[in-house]
Coordinates of N, CA, C and O in Angstrom, one line a residue:
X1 N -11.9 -23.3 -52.7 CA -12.3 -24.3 -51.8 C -12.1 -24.0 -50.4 O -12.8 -24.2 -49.4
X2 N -10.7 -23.3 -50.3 CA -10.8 -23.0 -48.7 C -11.4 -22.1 -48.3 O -11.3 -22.0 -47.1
X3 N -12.1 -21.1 -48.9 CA -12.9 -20.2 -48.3 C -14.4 -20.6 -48.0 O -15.1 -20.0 -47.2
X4 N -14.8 -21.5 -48.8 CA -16.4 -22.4 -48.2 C -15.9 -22.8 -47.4 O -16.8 -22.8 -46.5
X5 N -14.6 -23.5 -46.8 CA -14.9 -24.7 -45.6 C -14.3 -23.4 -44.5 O -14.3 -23.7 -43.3
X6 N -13.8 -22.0 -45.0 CA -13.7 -21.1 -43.5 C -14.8 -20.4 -43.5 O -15.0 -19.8 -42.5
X7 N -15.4 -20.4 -44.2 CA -17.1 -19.9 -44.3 C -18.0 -20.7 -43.6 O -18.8 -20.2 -42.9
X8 N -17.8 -22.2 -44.0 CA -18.6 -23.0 -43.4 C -18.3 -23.2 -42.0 O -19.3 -23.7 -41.4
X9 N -17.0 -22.9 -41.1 CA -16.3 -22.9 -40.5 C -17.2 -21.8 -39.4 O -17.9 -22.1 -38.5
X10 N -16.9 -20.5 -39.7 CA -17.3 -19.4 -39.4 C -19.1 -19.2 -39.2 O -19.6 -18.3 -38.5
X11 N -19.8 -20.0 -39.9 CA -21.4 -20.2 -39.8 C -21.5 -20.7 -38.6 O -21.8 -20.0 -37.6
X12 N -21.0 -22.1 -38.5 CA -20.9 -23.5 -37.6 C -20.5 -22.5 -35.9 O -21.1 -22.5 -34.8
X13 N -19.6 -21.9 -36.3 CA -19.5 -21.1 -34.8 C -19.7 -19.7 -33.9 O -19.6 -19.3 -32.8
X14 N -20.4 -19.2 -35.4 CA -21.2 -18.4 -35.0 C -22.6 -18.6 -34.1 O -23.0 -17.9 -33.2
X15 N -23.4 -20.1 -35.0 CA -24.6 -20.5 -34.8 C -24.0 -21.2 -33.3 O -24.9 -21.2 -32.5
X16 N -22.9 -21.8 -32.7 CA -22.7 -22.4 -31.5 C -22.6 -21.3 -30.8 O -22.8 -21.6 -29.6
X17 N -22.4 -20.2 -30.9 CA -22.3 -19.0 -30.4 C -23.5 -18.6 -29.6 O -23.5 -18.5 -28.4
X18 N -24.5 -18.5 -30.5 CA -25.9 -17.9 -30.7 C -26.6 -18.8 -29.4 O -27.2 -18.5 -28.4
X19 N -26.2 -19.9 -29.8 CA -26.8 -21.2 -28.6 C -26.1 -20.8 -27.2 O -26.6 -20.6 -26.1
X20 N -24.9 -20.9 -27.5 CA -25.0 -20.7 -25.8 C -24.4 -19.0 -24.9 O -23.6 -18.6 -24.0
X21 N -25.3 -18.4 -25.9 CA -25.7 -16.7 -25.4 C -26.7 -17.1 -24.8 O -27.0 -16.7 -23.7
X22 N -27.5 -18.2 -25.8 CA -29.1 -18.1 -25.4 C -29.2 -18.7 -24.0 O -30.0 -18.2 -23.2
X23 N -28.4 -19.7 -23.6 CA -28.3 -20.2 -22.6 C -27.5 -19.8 -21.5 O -27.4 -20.5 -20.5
X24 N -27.0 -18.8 -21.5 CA -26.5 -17.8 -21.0 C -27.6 -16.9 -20.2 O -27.9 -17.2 -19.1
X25 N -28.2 -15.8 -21.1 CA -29.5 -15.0 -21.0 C -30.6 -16.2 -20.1 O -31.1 -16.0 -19.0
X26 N -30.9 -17.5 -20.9 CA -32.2 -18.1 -20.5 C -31.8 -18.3 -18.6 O -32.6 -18.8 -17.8
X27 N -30.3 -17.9 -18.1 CA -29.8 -19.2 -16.7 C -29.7 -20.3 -16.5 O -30.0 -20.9 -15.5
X28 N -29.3 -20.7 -17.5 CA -28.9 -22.3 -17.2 C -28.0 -21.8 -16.0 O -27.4 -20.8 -15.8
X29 N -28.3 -23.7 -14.7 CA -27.5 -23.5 -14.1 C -26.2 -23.8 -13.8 O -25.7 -23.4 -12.8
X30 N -25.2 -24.9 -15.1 CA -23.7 -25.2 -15.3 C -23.8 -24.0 -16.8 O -24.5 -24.1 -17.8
X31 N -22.9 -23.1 -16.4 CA -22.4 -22.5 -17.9 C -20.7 -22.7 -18.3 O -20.1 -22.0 -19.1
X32 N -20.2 -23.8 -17.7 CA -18.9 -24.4 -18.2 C -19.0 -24.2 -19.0 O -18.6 -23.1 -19.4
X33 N -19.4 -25.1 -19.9 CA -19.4 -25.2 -21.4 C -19.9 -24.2 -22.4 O -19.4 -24.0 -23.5
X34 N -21.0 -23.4 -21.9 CA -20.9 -22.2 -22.7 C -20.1 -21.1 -23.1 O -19.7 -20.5 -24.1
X35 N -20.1 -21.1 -21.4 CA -18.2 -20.0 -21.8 C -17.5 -21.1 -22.6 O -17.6 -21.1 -23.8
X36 N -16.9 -21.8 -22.0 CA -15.7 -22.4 -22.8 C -15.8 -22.7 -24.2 O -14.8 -22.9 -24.9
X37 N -17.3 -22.8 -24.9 CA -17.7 -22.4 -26.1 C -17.4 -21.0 -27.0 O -17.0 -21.0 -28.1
X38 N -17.7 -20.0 -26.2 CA -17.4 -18.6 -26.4 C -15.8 -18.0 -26.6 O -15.4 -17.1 -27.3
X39 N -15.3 -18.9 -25.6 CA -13.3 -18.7 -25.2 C -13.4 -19.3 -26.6 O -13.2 -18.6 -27.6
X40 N -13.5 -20.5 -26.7 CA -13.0 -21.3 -28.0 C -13.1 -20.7 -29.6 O -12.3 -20.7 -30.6
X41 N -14.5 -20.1 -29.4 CA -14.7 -19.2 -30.9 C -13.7 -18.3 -30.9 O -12.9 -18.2 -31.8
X42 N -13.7 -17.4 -29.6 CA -12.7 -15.9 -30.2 C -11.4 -16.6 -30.2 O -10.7 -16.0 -31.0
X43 N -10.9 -17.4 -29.9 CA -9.4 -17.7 -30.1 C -9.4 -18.2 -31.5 O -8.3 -18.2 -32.0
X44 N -10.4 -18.7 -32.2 CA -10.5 -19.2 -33.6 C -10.6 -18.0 -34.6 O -10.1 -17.8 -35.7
X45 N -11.5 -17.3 -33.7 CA -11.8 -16.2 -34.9 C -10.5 -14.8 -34.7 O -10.2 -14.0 -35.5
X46 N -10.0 -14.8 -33.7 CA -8.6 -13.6 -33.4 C -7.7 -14.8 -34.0 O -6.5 -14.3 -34.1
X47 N -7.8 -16.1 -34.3 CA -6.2 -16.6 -35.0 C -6.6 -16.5 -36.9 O -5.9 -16.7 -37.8
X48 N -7.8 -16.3 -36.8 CA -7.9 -16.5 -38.6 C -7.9 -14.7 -38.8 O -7.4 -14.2 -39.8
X49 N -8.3 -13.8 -37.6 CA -7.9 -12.5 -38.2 C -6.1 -12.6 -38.2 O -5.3 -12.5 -39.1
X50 N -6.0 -12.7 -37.6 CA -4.4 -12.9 -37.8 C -3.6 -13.2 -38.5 O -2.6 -12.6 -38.8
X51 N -4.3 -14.6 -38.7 CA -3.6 -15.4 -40.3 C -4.0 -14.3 -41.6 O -3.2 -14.2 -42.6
X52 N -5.1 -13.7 -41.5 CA -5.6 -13.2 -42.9 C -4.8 -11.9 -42.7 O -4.0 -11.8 -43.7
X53 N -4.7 -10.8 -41.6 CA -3.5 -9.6 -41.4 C -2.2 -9.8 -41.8 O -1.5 -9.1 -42.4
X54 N -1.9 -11.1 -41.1 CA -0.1 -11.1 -41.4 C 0.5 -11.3 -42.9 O 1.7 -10.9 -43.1
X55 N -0.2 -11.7 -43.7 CA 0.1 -12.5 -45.0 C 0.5 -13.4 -45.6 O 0.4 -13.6 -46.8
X56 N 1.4 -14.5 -44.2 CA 1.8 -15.4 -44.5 C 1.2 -16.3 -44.9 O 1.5 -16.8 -46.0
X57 N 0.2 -16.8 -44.3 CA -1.4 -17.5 -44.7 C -2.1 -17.2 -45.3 O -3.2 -17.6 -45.0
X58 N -1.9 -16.4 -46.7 CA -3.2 -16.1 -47.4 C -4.2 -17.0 -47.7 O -4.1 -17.9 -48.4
X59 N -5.3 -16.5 -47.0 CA -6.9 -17.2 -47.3 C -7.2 -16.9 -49.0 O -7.6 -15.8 -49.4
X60 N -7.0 -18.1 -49.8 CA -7.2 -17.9 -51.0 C -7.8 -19.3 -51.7 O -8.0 -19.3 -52.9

């Protein structure tokens, strides 16, 4: 069960990802929120590589 909702997890912020590259590339002219979209993923995705490296947290 926890690996669909870090799966489902990992889709969800990939695809918010995707969106605001695009808006990035297209010039929008406030990109606050896209960076701070982008900051937010890697700190999500460098703390689940982490959790899954150290072993304390095994994703199971």
């Amino acid at each position: 069960m926890k690996k669909i909702i870090l799966t489902g997890i990992v889709v969800v912020l990939l695809l918010l990802d995707m969106a605001a590259l695009h808006d990035i590339l297209k010039g929008e002219p406030d990109l606050y929120g896209e960076y701070g979209m982008i900051l937010f993923s890697l700190i999500v995705f460098a703390s689940l590589i982490v959790a899954g490296l150290s072993g304390k947290n095994k994703i199971t």
